[in-house]
């Protein structure tokens, strides 16, 4: 499937740094992207773990331009471009495609609940028409625990029939492997990404593309190692180690924890900041989190150097 | 409470008309606002029933400017300005206050679920600081069935303590009268609006300000009549009639139905259009809906003339 060429493997919903005035910090973000790429992890910027929906469309356009201008390869980027307002989704997706991104990861509009597949189909159809660019590659973003608006198998089937080669994949963050498996079984060749590395090996063994995972922000190298060696004899042991680390981190609030870990291992406390409605870990939580990582011999090789180069 | 002077009574989350290309139709919206004002109903533009979250911040700014430029009294407006991104909420609220609106109705950021009151407090605090204008009057918007993010009594208490005279009221769309009653009891003088006219009389009898109701889009005169005469002997009978009509309409999908009713009674089928993810009623539903209204002797006096003047 040539269409997935640059979008296979492991991607990270890159955490977004904010300055003291809570405006996005484009330089620190670019440094983080370079660090992730150096560990073979692609860039699902503007994901849930990026606090994407806490950032305006205008701010996202500026960040995208800055990343590309600073040398980050757009082909390795899969920015989140699905907004509540279809006009925002069109504007952001069109701009991203114009920059040459490998794909876009698209949430359904998520304010209204209990909406019909017909309404969601129209949303995606209107984005595709509004972007009007054959280079558009859409990965649908199924994350019902947060969005509360699911991407059903029936919707995928209809989109694939109507827009082959444009709607090319999905990120399944349902946390339900049976749903991911159903997608793999129903749509051979469709680009199915597991929503975390917890299902990476299962996904690869069933024809999936890889994973897009929160914890790829902090553990990119080992997660990529499993992706690259999923057929090896060590794969199950690698999966078990990844899962253990992820489960440890997941005991803490995920997004504040990712930023705290980046702050600690880069030596740059600025990274711990979040936009409301999210709040940082308190001092005791932060200390507990890092202690457990140290006990596990956890490291983030090259991070301090990469971030230091951004100052 | 002088602060509620222009914001008492009945307000409508004004339905937003869209052109064939699904861009907002500012002229039809202005005509609708004038019609509502002629029936003594204020303008909670950009509410849930306005499809506000299906409209971008840029589009909202254009609509607000157009309404005021076309002579709609900003003091009678309470636009919804609460977005997922605090930067959007600041931009929209600041612009609205600059236009002289009577107040703003503010959703909490609604993408992340299970967030803390501390995080929500920071969101509102940052909006207030970012707007930086003493004329700002915030009505909090509690609509957990849709937003899934509640405005708790504890959050209101903290905001009232920190921002007296700025945070001045709430719209309670929980559908739970005991919650509205708890707000009225806990915060005397706080501007509590019922989320529908179903609780209008109860709200007035307990010190509330009025209601902000979907069905005020179609039935403004009679709802205002109850507001204006809630202490009269006929109040209970008036409430019963309003409730019966509301319950009838609520058997159909609310937002498509409101637009269908405006389309039918204005003689302007353009009004039936919605942005995805919402979809219009099918022909059978639309016919059923209108038949039931006709059986009830329902009318929208002056609507066709008002909308006709917009062409």
Coordinates of C-alpha atoms in Angstrom, one line a residue:
Chain A
X1 CA 0.0 0.0 0.0
X2 CA 2.1 2.9 -1.3
X3 CA -0.4 5.3 0.3
X4 CA 0.9 4.5 3.8
X5 CA 4.5 4.7 2.9
X6 CA 5.5 7.5 5.1
X7 CA 2.8 6.9 7.7
X8 CA 3.7 3.4 8.8
X9 CA 5.1 2.6 12.2
X10 CA 5.0 4.5 15.4
X11 CA 3.7 8.0 15.7
X12 CA 3.5 10.3 18.7
X13 CA 0.7 12.8 19.5
X14 CA 3.4 15.3 20.3
X15 CA 2.9 17.2 23.6
X16 CA 2.6 20.9 23.0
X17 CA 4.8 23.2 25.1
X18 CA 3.4 26.5 26.3
X19 CA 5.2 29.7 27.4
X20 CA 4.6 31.4 30.7
X21 CA 1.7 33.4 29.1
X22 CA 0.3 30.1 27.8
X23 CA 0.9 30.8 24.2
X24 CA 2.3 27.8 22.2
X25 CA 6.1 27.5 22.2
X26 CA 7.0 26.7 18.6
X27 CA 10.7 26.4 19.1
X28 CA 10.4 23.8 21.9
X29 CA 7.8 21.9 19.9
X30 CA 10.2 21.8 16.9
X31 CA 13.0 20.5 19.1
X32 CA 10.7 17.8 20.5
X33 CA 9.7 16.8 17.0
X34 CA 13.3 16.5 15.9
X35 CA 14.0 14.3 19.0
X36 CA 11.1 12.0 18.2
X37 CA 12.1 11.7 14.5
X38 CA 15.7 10.8 15.7
X39 CA 14.0 7.8 17.4
X40 CA 12.1 6.9 14.2
X41 CA 8.8 8.1 15.6
X42 CA 6.4 10.1 13.4
X43 CA 4.6 13.2 14.3
X44 CA 0.8 13.1 15.0
X45 CA 0.9 16.7 16.2
X46 CA -2.4 18.1 17.4
X47 CA -3.6 14.9 18.9
X48 CA -5.5 14.5 22.2
X49 CA -2.3 14.3 24.1
X50 CA -1.1 17.5 22.3
X51 CA -4.0 19.4 24.0
X52 CA -5.0 20.1 20.4
X53 CA -8.5 21.1 21.2
X54 CA -7.2 23.7 23.7
X55 CA -5.4 25.4 20.8
X56 CA -7.1 27.6 18.3
X57 CA -7.0 27.0 14.5
X58 CA -5.0 30.2 14.0
X59 CA -2.4 29.0 16.6
X60 CA -2.2 25.6 14.9
X61 CA -1.6 27.1 11.5
X62 CA 1.3 29.2 12.9
X63 CA 2.8 26.0 14.6
X64 CA 2.5 24.0 11.4
X65 CA 4.2 26.7 9.4
X66 CA 7.0 27.0 12.0
X67 CA 7.6 23.2 12.1
X68 CA 8.0 23.0 8.3
X69 CA 10.0 26.2 8.1
X70 CA 12.4 24.9 10.7
X71 CA 13.1 21.8 8.7
X72 CA 10.8 19.1 10.1
X73 CA 9.8 16.8 7.3
X74 CA 6.1 17.3 6.6
X75 CA 5.9 13.7 5.1
X76 CA 6.4 12.4 8.6
X77 CA 3.6 14.5 10.0
X78 CA 0.0 13.5 10.6
X79 CA -1.6 16.5 12.2
X80 CA -4.9 16.4 13.9
X81 CA -7.3 18.5 11.8
X82 CA -10.8 17.4 12.9
X83 CA -12.6 20.2 14.6
X84 CA -16.2 20.8 15.8
X85 CA -16.8 23.3 13.0
X86 CA -16.4 21.9 9.5
X87 CA -15.1 25.3 8.4
X88 CA -12.2 24.9 10.8
X89 CA -11.6 21.3 9.7
X90 CA -11.4 22.4 6.0
X91 CA -9.1 25.4 6.7
X92 CA -6.7 23.4 8.8
X93 CA -6.7 20.3 6.6
X94 CA -6.2 22.4 3.4
X95 CA -3.3 24.2 4.9
X96 CA -1.7 21.0 6.2
X97 CA -2.1 19.3 2.8
X98 CA -0.6 22.4 1.1
X99 CA 2.5 21.9 3.4
X100 CA 2.9 18.4 2.1
X101 CA 1.9 16.4 5.2
X102 CA 1.8 12.6 5.0
X103 CA -1.7 12.5 6.2
X104 CA -4.2 14.1 8.6
X105 CA -5.8 12.5 11.7
X106 CA -9.4 13.6 11.8
X107 CA -11.7 13.6 14.8
X108 CA -15.4 13.7 14.1
X109 CA -17.2 16.9 15.3
X110 CA -17.6 16.2 19.0
X111 CA -20.0 18.7 20.6
X112 CA -23.3 17.2 19.7
X113 CA -23.8 13.7 21.0
X114 CA -25.9 10.9 19.5
X115 CA -25.5 12.2 16.0
X116 CA -26.2 10.0 13.0
X117 CA -23.7 8.3 10.7
X118 CA -25.3 10.3 7.9
X119 CA -24.4 13.5 9.6
X120 CA -20.8 12.4 10.2
X121 CA -20.5 11.2 6.6
X122 CA -21.6 14.6 5.5
X123 CA -19.0 16.2 7.7
X124 CA -16.1 14.2 6.2
X125 CA -17.5 14.6 2.7
X126 CA -17.6 18.4 3.1
X127 CA -14.0 18.5 4.4
X128 CA -12.9 16.4 1.4
X129 CA -14.8 18.7 -1.0
X130 CA -13.6 21.8 0.8
X131 CA -10.0 20.8 0.7
X132 CA -10.3 19.8 -2.9
X133 CA -6.7 18.4 -3.2
X134 CA -5.9 14.8 -4.4
X135 CA -3.0 14.7 -1.9
X136 CA -5.4 14.6 1.0
X137 CA -5.0 11.4 3.1
X138 CA -7.4 11.1 6.0
X139 CA -6.9 8.8 9.0
X140 CA -10.2 8.7 11.0
X141 CA -9.8 9.2 14.7
X142 CA -12.0 6.9 16.8
X143 CA -11.7 7.9 20.5
X144 CA -15.1 7.4 22.1
X145 CA -13.9 7.7 25.7
X146 CA -13.1 11.4 25.1
X147 CA -15.0 12.5 22.0
X148 CA -18.1 10.5 22.9
X149 CA -18.8 10.4 19.2
X150 CA -17.7 7.1 17.6
X151 CA -16.5 6.2 14.1
X152 CA -18.5 3.1 13.4
X153 CA -17.7 0.3 11.0
X154 CA -20.7 1.3 8.9
X155 CA -19.4 4.9 8.5
X156 CA -15.9 3.6 7.5
X157 CA -17.4 1.3 4.9
X158 CA -19.4 4.2 3.4
X159 CA -16.4 6.6 3.4
X160 CA -14.2 4.0 1.8
X161 CA -16.7 3.4 -0.9
X162 CA -17.2 7.0 -1.7
X163 CA -13.6 8.3 -1.2
X164 CA -11.1 5.5 -1.9
X165 CA -7.5 6.6 -1.7
X166 CA -8.5 9.7 0.3
X167 CA -9.9 8.0 3.4
X168 CA -7.0 5.6 4.0
X169 CA -6.9 4.6 7.7
X170 CA -8.0 5.0 11.3
X171 CA -6.6 5.4 14.8
X172 CA -8.5 3.2 17.2
X173 CA -8.3 4.7 20.7
X174 CA -11.4 2.8 21.9
X175 CA -9.1 0.8 24.1
X176 CA -11.1 -2.2 22.9
X177 CA -8.9 -4.7 20.9
X178 CA -12.0 -6.5 19.5
X179 CA -13.0 -3.2 17.8
X180 CA -9.5 -2.8 16.3
X181 CA -9.6 -6.4 15.1
X182 CA -13.0 -5.9 13.6
X183 CA -11.6 -3.0 11.6
X184 CA -8.7 -5.0 10.4
X185 CA -10.9 -7.9 9.4
X186 CA -13.5 -5.8 7.7
X187 CA -11.2 -3.6 5.6
X188 CA -8.1 -5.3 4.3
X189 CA -5.4 -2.8 3.3
X190 CA -7.0 -0.1 5.4
X191 CA -4.4 1.7 7.5
X192 CA -5.3 0.7 11.1
X193 CA -3.2 2.2 13.9
X194 CA -3.6 1.0 17.4
X195 CA -4.3 3.8 19.8
X196 CA -1.5 2.7 22.1
X197 CA 1.5 0.5 22.1
X198 CA -0.4 -1.9 24.4
X199 CA -1.9 -3.3 21.2
X200 CA 1.1 -2.8 18.9
X201 CA 2.1 -6.4 18.5
X202 CA -1.5 -7.7 18.2
X203 CA -2.1 -5.0 15.5
X204 CA 1.0 -5.9 13.5
X205 CA 0.2 -9.6 13.7
X206 CA -3.2 -8.8 12.2
X207 CA -2.1 -6.6 9.3
X208 CA -2.1 -3.2 11.1
X209 CA 0.2 -0.2 10.3
X210 CA 1.6 0.4 13.8
X211 CA 0.4 2.6 16.6
X212 CA -0.1 6.2 17.6
X213 CA 0.5 6.4 21.3
X214 CA 0.7 9.0 24.1
X215 CA 3.7 7.2 25.6
X216 CA 5.6 7.4 22.3
X217 CA 6.3 11.0 23.6
X218 CA 8.6 9.6 26.2
X219 CA 9.5 6.1 25.1
X220 CA 9.9 6.4 21.3
X221 CA 12.9 4.2 20.8
X222 CA 11.7 1.0 22.5
X223 CA 8.3 1.3 20.9
X224 CA 9.8 1.7 17.5
X225 CA 12.1 -1.3 18.2
X226 CA 9.0 -3.6 18.7
X227 CA 7.5 -2.2 15.5
X228 CA 10.7 -2.9 13.6
X229 CA 11.1 -6.4 15.1
X230 CA 7.6 -7.6 15.5
X231 CA 8.3 -10.8 13.7
X232 CA 11.3 -11.6 15.9
X233 CA 11.5 -14.2 18.7
X234 CA 11.8 -11.4 21.3
X235 CA 8.6 -9.6 20.2
X236 CA 6.4 -10.9 23.1
X237 CA 9.0 -9.9 25.7
X238 CA 9.4 -6.5 24.1
X239 CA 5.7 -6.0 24.2
X240 CA 5.5 -7.0 27.8
X241 CA 8.1 -4.5 28.8
X242 CA 6.4 -1.7 26.9
X243 CA 3.1 -2.6 28.4
X244 CA 4.5 -2.6 31.9
X245 CA 6.0 0.9 31.5
X246 CA 2.8 2.2 30.0
X247 CA 0.7 0.8 32.8
X248 CA 2.9 2.4 35.3
X249 CA 2.6 5.8 33.7
X250 CA -1.1 5.4 33.2
X251 CA -1.6 5.3 37.0
X252 CA -1.0 9.1 36.9
X253 CA -3.0 11.6 34.8
X254 CA -1.6 11.0 31.3
X255 CA -1.1 14.4 29.7
X256 CA 0.3 16.2 32.8
X257 CA 2.6 13.2 33.4
X258 CA 4.0 13.1 29.8
X259 CA 4.9 16.8 30.2
X260 CA 6.3 16.3 33.6
X261 CA 8.5 13.5 32.3
X262 CA 9.7 15.6 29.4
X263 CA 10.4 18.5 31.8
X264 CA 12.4 16.2 34.2
X265 CA 14.5 14.4 31.6
X266 CA 15.2 17.5 29.5
X267 CA 16.0 19.5 32.6
X268 CA 13.6 22.2 31.4
X269 CA 10.7 22.8 33.9
X270 CA 8.9 25.0 31.3
X271 CA 7.6 21.7 29.7
X272 CA 5.4 20.9 32.7
X273 CA 2.9 23.7 31.9
X274 CA -0.6 22.9 30.5
X275 CA -3.5 25.0 29.2
X276 CA -6.7 24.8 31.2
X277 CA -8.8 22.8 31.7
X278 CA -5.8 20.5 32.4
X279 CA -3.6 21.0 35.4
X280 CA -0.1 20.0 36.1
X281 CA 0.8 17.2 38.6
X282 CA 1.4 18.4 42.2
X283 CA 4.9 18.1 43.6
X284 CA 4.3 14.9 45.4
X285 CA 2.8 13.2 42.3
X286 CA 5.6 14.5 40.1
X287 CA 8.2 13.1 42.5
X288 CA 6.4 9.7 42.8
X289 CA 6.2 9.5 39.0
X290 CA 9.9 10.1 38.5
X291 CA 10.9 7.8 41.3
X292 CA 9.1 4.9 39.7
X293 CA 10.7 5.7 36.3
X294 CA 14.1 5.7 37.9
X295 CA 13.5 2.4 39.5
X296 CA 12.8 1.0 36.0
X297 CA 16.0 2.4 34.6
X298 CA 14.0 4.6 32.3
X299 CA 15.9 7.1 30.1
X300 CA 15.2 9.6 27.3
X301 CA 18.4 9.4 25.3
X302 CA 19.5 12.7 23.6
X303 CA 16.5 14.7 24.9
X304 CA 18.4 17.2 27.0
X305 CA 20.8 17.9 24.2
X306 CA 18.0 18.3 21.6
X307 CA 16.0 20.6 23.8
X308 CA 19.1 22.5 24.9
X309 CA 19.9 23.2 21.2
X310 CA 16.5 25.0 21.0
X311 CA 17.3 27.6 23.6
Chain B
X1 CA -29.5 43.7 40.6
X2 CA -28.7 46.4 38.0
X3 CA -26.2 44.1 36.4
X4 CA -29.0 41.9 35.0
X5 CA -31.1 44.8 33.7
X6 CA -30.9 44.0 30.0
X7 CA -30.6 40.3 30.5
X8 CA -33.7 39.4 32.4
X9 CA -36.6 37.6 30.9
X10 CA -36.7 35.2 28.0
X11 CA -33.8 34.7 25.6
X12 CA -33.5 32.5 22.5
X13 CA -30.5 30.6 21.4
X14 CA -31.1 31.9 17.9
X15 CA -31.0 29.3 15.2
X16 CA -28.3 30.1 12.6
X17 CA -29.3 30.1 8.9
X18 CA -26.9 28.7 6.3
X19 CA -26.7 29.4 2.6
X20 CA -26.6 26.6 0.0
X21 CA -22.8 26.5 0.4
X22 CA -23.3 26.1 4.2
X23 CA -21.8 29.5 5.0
X24 CA -23.7 31.5 7.7
X25 CA -26.4 33.7 6.3
X26 CA -26.0 37.0 8.2
X27 CA -29.0 38.8 6.7
X28 CA -31.5 36.0 7.5
X29 CA -30.0 35.8 11.0
X30 CA -30.5 39.6 11.6
X31 CA -34.1 39.4 10.4
X32 CA -34.7 36.5 12.8
X33 CA -33.2 38.5 15.7
X34 CA -35.4 41.5 14.9
X35 CA -38.4 39.2 14.9
X36 CA -37.5 37.7 18.3
X37 CA -36.9 41.2 19.7
X38 CA -40.3 42.3 18.4
X39 CA -41.7 39.5 20.7
X40 CA -39.6 40.7 23.7
X41 CA -37.2 37.9 23.5
X42 CA -33.5 38.5 23.9
X43 CA -30.7 37.0 21.8
X44 CA -28.5 34.2 23.1
X45 CA -26.9 33.8 19.7
X46 CA -24.3 31.1 19.4
X47 CA -26.0 28.7 21.8
X48 CA -26.3 24.9 21.4
X49 CA -29.4 25.4 19.3
X50 CA -27.6 27.9 17.2
X51 CA -25.1 25.2 16.1
X52 CA -22.5 27.5 17.6
X53 CA -19.9 24.8 17.9
X54 CA -20.3 24.0 14.2
X55 CA -19.3 27.6 13.4
X56 CA -15.7 28.9 13.5
X57 CA -14.6 31.8 15.7
X58 CA -13.8 33.8 12.5
X59 CA -17.4 33.2 11.3
X60 CA -18.9 34.2 14.6
X61 CA -17.0 37.5 14.7
X62 CA -18.3 38.4 11.2
X63 CA -21.9 37.5 12.3
X64 CA -21.7 39.6 15.5
X65 CA -20.4 42.6 13.6
X66 CA -23.1 42.2 11.0
X67 CA -25.9 42.0 13.6
X68 CA -24.7 45.2 15.4
X69 CA -24.1 47.0 12.2
X70 CA -27.6 46.2 11.0
X71 CA -29.1 47.8 14.1
X72 CA -29.6 44.9 16.5
X73 CA -29.2 46.2 20.0
X74 CA -26.1 44.6 21.5
X75 CA -27.5 45.1 25.0
X76 CA -30.1 42.5 24.2
X77 CA -27.4 40.0 23.1
X78 CA -25.8 37.2 25.2
X79 CA -23.7 35.5 22.7
X80 CA -22.1 32.1 23.5
X81 CA -18.4 32.6 23.7
X82 CA -17.1 29.5 25.5
X83 CA -14.9 27.4 23.3
X84 CA -12.6 24.4 23.8
X85 CA -9.5 26.6 23.3
X86 CA -9.2 29.4 25.9
X87 CA -7.5 31.5 23.2
X88 CA -10.8 31.3 21.2
X89 CA -12.9 32.1 24.2
X90 CA -10.8 35.2 25.0
X91 CA -10.9 36.4 21.4
X92 CA -14.6 36.0 21.0
X93 CA -15.6 37.3 24.4
X94 CA -13.3 40.4 24.0
X95 CA -14.8 41.2 20.7
X96 CA -18.4 40.7 22.0
X97 CA -17.7 43.0 25.0
X98 CA -16.2 45.6 22.7
X99 CA -19.5 45.6 20.8
X100 CA -21.4 46.3 24.0
X101 CA -23.2 43.0 24.5
X102 CA -25.3 42.6 27.7
X103 CA -23.5 39.5 28.7
X104 CA -21.8 36.3 27.3
X105 CA -22.9 32.7 27.9
X106 CA -19.9 30.6 28.5
X107 CA -19.5 26.9 28.0
X108 CA -16.7 25.2 29.8
X109 CA -14.0 23.7 27.5
X110 CA -15.7 20.4 26.6
X111 CA -13.3 18.1 24.8
X112 CA -11.5 16.6 27.8
X113 CA -13.8 14.7 30.2
X114 CA -13.5 14.3 33.9
X115 CA -11.5 17.5 34.4
X116 CA -11.1 19.2 37.7
X117 CA -12.9 22.3 39.0
X118 CA -9.4 23.7 39.5
X119 CA -8.8 23.3 35.7
X120 CA -12.2 24.9 34.9
X121 CA -11.6 27.7 37.3
X122 CA -8.3 28.5 35.6
X123 CA -10.1 28.5 32.2
X124 CA -12.6 31.1 33.3
X125 CA -10.0 33.1 35.2
X126 CA -7.8 33.2 32.1
X127 CA -10.7 34.4 29.9
X128 CA -11.5 37.2 32.4
X129 CA -7.9 38.2 32.5
X130 CA -7.5 37.9 28.8
X131 CA -10.6 40.0 28.1
X132 CA -9.5 42.6 30.7
X133 CA -12.6 44.7 30.4
X134 CA -14.8 45.6 33.4
X135 CA -17.9 45.5 31.2
X136 CA -17.6 41.7 30.9
X137 CA -20.6 39.9 32.3
X138 CA -20.3 36.1 32.3
X139 CA -23.3 33.7 32.5
X140 CA -22.0 30.2 33.0
X141 CA -23.5 27.5 30.8
X142 CA -24.3 24.2 32.5
X143 CA -25.4 21.6 29.9
X144 CA -24.0 18.3 31.0
X145 CA -26.2 16.2 28.6
X146 CA -24.3 17.7 25.7
X147 CA -21.0 19.2 27.0
X148 CA -20.4 16.3 29.4
X149 CA -18.5 18.8 31.5
X150 CA -20.6 20.2 34.4
X151 CA -20.4 23.6 36.2
X152 CA -20.6 22.5 39.8
X153 CA -21.9 24.5 42.7
X154 CA -18.4 24.5 44.2
X155 CA -17.0 26.0 41.0
X156 CA -19.7 28.7 41.0
X157 CA -18.9 29.6 44.6
X158 CA -15.2 30.0 43.9
X159 CA -15.8 32.1 40.7
X160 CA -18.3 34.3 42.6
X161 CA -15.8 34.9 45.4
X162 CA -13.0 35.7 43.0
X163 CA -14.8 37.6 40.3
X164 CA -17.9 39.3 41.8
X165 CA -19.8 41.5 39.3
X166 CA -18.1 39.7 36.4
X167 CA -19.5 36.2 36.9
X168 CA -23.1 37.1 37.3
X169 CA -25.3 34.1 36.3
X170 CA -25.8 30.7 34.9
X171 CA -28.0 28.9 32.4
X172 CA -29.0 25.5 33.8
X173 CA -29.7 23.1 31.0
X174 CA -29.2 20.0 33.1
X175 CA -32.9 19.3 32.8
X176 CA -32.9 18.7 36.6
X177 CA -35.0 21.2 38.5
X178 CA -33.4 20.2 41.8
X179 CA -30.1 21.4 40.4
X180 CA -31.5 24.8 39.4
X181 CA -33.2 25.1 42.8
X182 CA -29.9 24.4 44.5
X183 CA -28.2 27.2 42.5
X184 CA -31.0 29.6 43.4
X185 CA -30.8 28.6 47.1
X186 CA -27.0 28.7 47.3
X187 CA -26.4 32.1 45.6
X188 CA -29.1 34.7 46.2
X189 CA -29.0 37.5 43.6
X190 CA -27.1 35.2 41.1
X191 CA -28.7 35.4 37.7
X192 CA -30.1 31.9 37.2
X193 CA -31.8 31.2 33.9
X194 CA -33.8 28.0 33.4
X195 CA -32.6 26.1 30.4
X196 CA -36.1 25.8 29.0
X197 CA -39.5 27.3 29.5
X198 CA -40.6 24.1 31.1
X199 CA -39.1 25.4 34.4
X200 CA -39.8 29.1 33.8
X201 CA -42.6 29.5 36.3
X202 CA -40.7 27.5 39.0
X203 CA -37.6 29.5 38.3
X204 CA -39.5 32.9 38.7
X205 CA -41.2 31.7 41.9
X206 CA -37.8 31.0 43.3
X207 CA -36.0 34.2 42.4
X208 CA -34.7 33.3 39.0
X209 CA -34.1 35.7 36.0
X210 CA -36.1 33.9 33.3
X211 CA -35.2 31.3 30.8
X212 CA -33.1 30.7 27.7
X213 CA -34.9 28.2 25.7
X214 CA -34.7 26.4 22.3
X215 CA -38.4 26.8 21.7
X216 CA -38.2 30.5 22.3
X217 CA -37.1 30.5 18.7
X218 CA -40.6 29.5 17.6
X219 CA -42.9 30.5 20.4
X220 CA -41.4 33.7 21.8
X221 CA -44.5 35.7 22.4
X222 CA -46.4 33.2 24.7
X223 CA -43.2 32.4 26.6
X224 CA -42.6 36.1 27.3
X225 CA -46.2 36.4 28.3
X226 CA -45.7 33.9 31.1
X227 CA -42.5 35.7 32.2
X228 CA -44.3 39.0 32.3
X229 CA -47.2 37.6 34.2
X230 CA -45.8 34.9 36.3
X231 CA -47.5 36.4 39.4
X232 CA -50.9 36.3 37.8
X233 CA -53.7 33.9 38.5
X234 CA -53.3 32.5 34.9
X235 CA -49.6 31.6 35.3
X236 CA -50.1 27.9 35.9
X237 CA -52.4 27.5 33.0
X238 CA -50.0 29.5 30.8
X239 CA -47.1 27.2 32.0
X240 CA -49.1 24.1 31.2
X241 CA -49.8 25.3 27.6
X242 CA -46.1 26.2 27.0
X243 CA -45.0 22.8 28.4
X244 CA -47.5 20.9 26.2
X245 CA -46.2 22.6 23.1
X246 CA -42.6 22.1 24.1
X247 CA -43.2 18.4 24.8
X248 CA -44.8 18.0 21.4
X249 CA -41.9 19.6 19.5
X250 CA -39.4 17.6 21.6
X251 CA -40.6 14.4 20.2
X252 CA -38.7 15.4 17.1
X253 CA -35.0 16.1 16.8
X254 CA -34.9 19.6 18.4
X255 CA -32.5 21.7 16.2
X256 CA -33.7 20.4 12.8
X257 CA -37.3 20.8 14.0
X258 CA -36.8 24.4 15.0
X259 CA -35.3 25.2 11.6
X260 CA -38.1 23.3 9.8
X261 CA -40.7 25.3 11.7
X262 CA -39.1 28.6 10.9
X263 CA -38.8 27.5 7.3
X264 CA -42.5 26.5 7.1
X265 CA -43.9 29.5 8.9
X266 CA -41.7 32.0 7.1
X267 CA -42.4 30.4 3.8
X268 CA -38.6 30.2 3.2
X269 CA -37.3 26.7 2.8
X270 CA -33.7 27.9 3.0
X271 CA -34.1 27.9 6.8
X272 CA -34.3 24.1 7.0
X273 CA -30.6 23.7 6.2
X274 CA -28.1 22.5 8.9
X275 CA -24.3 22.1 9.1
X276 CA -23.0 18.6 9.7
X277 CA -23.1 16.6 11.9
X278 CA -26.7 17.6 12.2
X279 CA -29.2 16.6 9.4
X280 CA -32.5 18.0 8.5
X281 CA -35.8 16.2 9.1
X282 CA -37.0 13.9 6.3
X283 CA -40.1 14.9 4.4
X284 CA -42.4 12.6 6.5
X285 CA -41.1 13.9 9.8
X286 CA -41.4 17.5 8.6
X287 CA -45.0 17.0 7.5
X288 CA -45.9 15.2 10.8
X289 CA -44.3 18.0 12.8
X290 CA -46.3 20.8 11.0
X291 CA -49.5 18.8 11.1
X292 CA -49.3 18.6 14.9
X293 CA -48.6 22.3 15.2
X294 CA -51.5 23.2 13.0
X295 CA -53.8 21.0 15.1
X296 CA -52.7 23.2 18.1
X297 CA -53.4 26.4 16.3
X298 CA -49.8 27.4 16.4
X299 CA -48.7 30.5 14.6
X300 CA -45.5 32.7 14.3
X301 CA -47.0 36.2 14.0
X302 CA -45.1 38.6 11.8
X303 CA -42.4 36.1 10.9
X304 CA -43.0 35.9 7.1
X305 CA -43.1 39.7 6.9
X306 CA -39.9 40.1 8.9
X307 CA -38.0 37.5 6.9
X308 CA -39.5 38.8 3.7
X309 CA -38.0 42.2 4.4
X310 CA -34.6 40.6 4.6
X311 CA -34.6 39.5 1.0

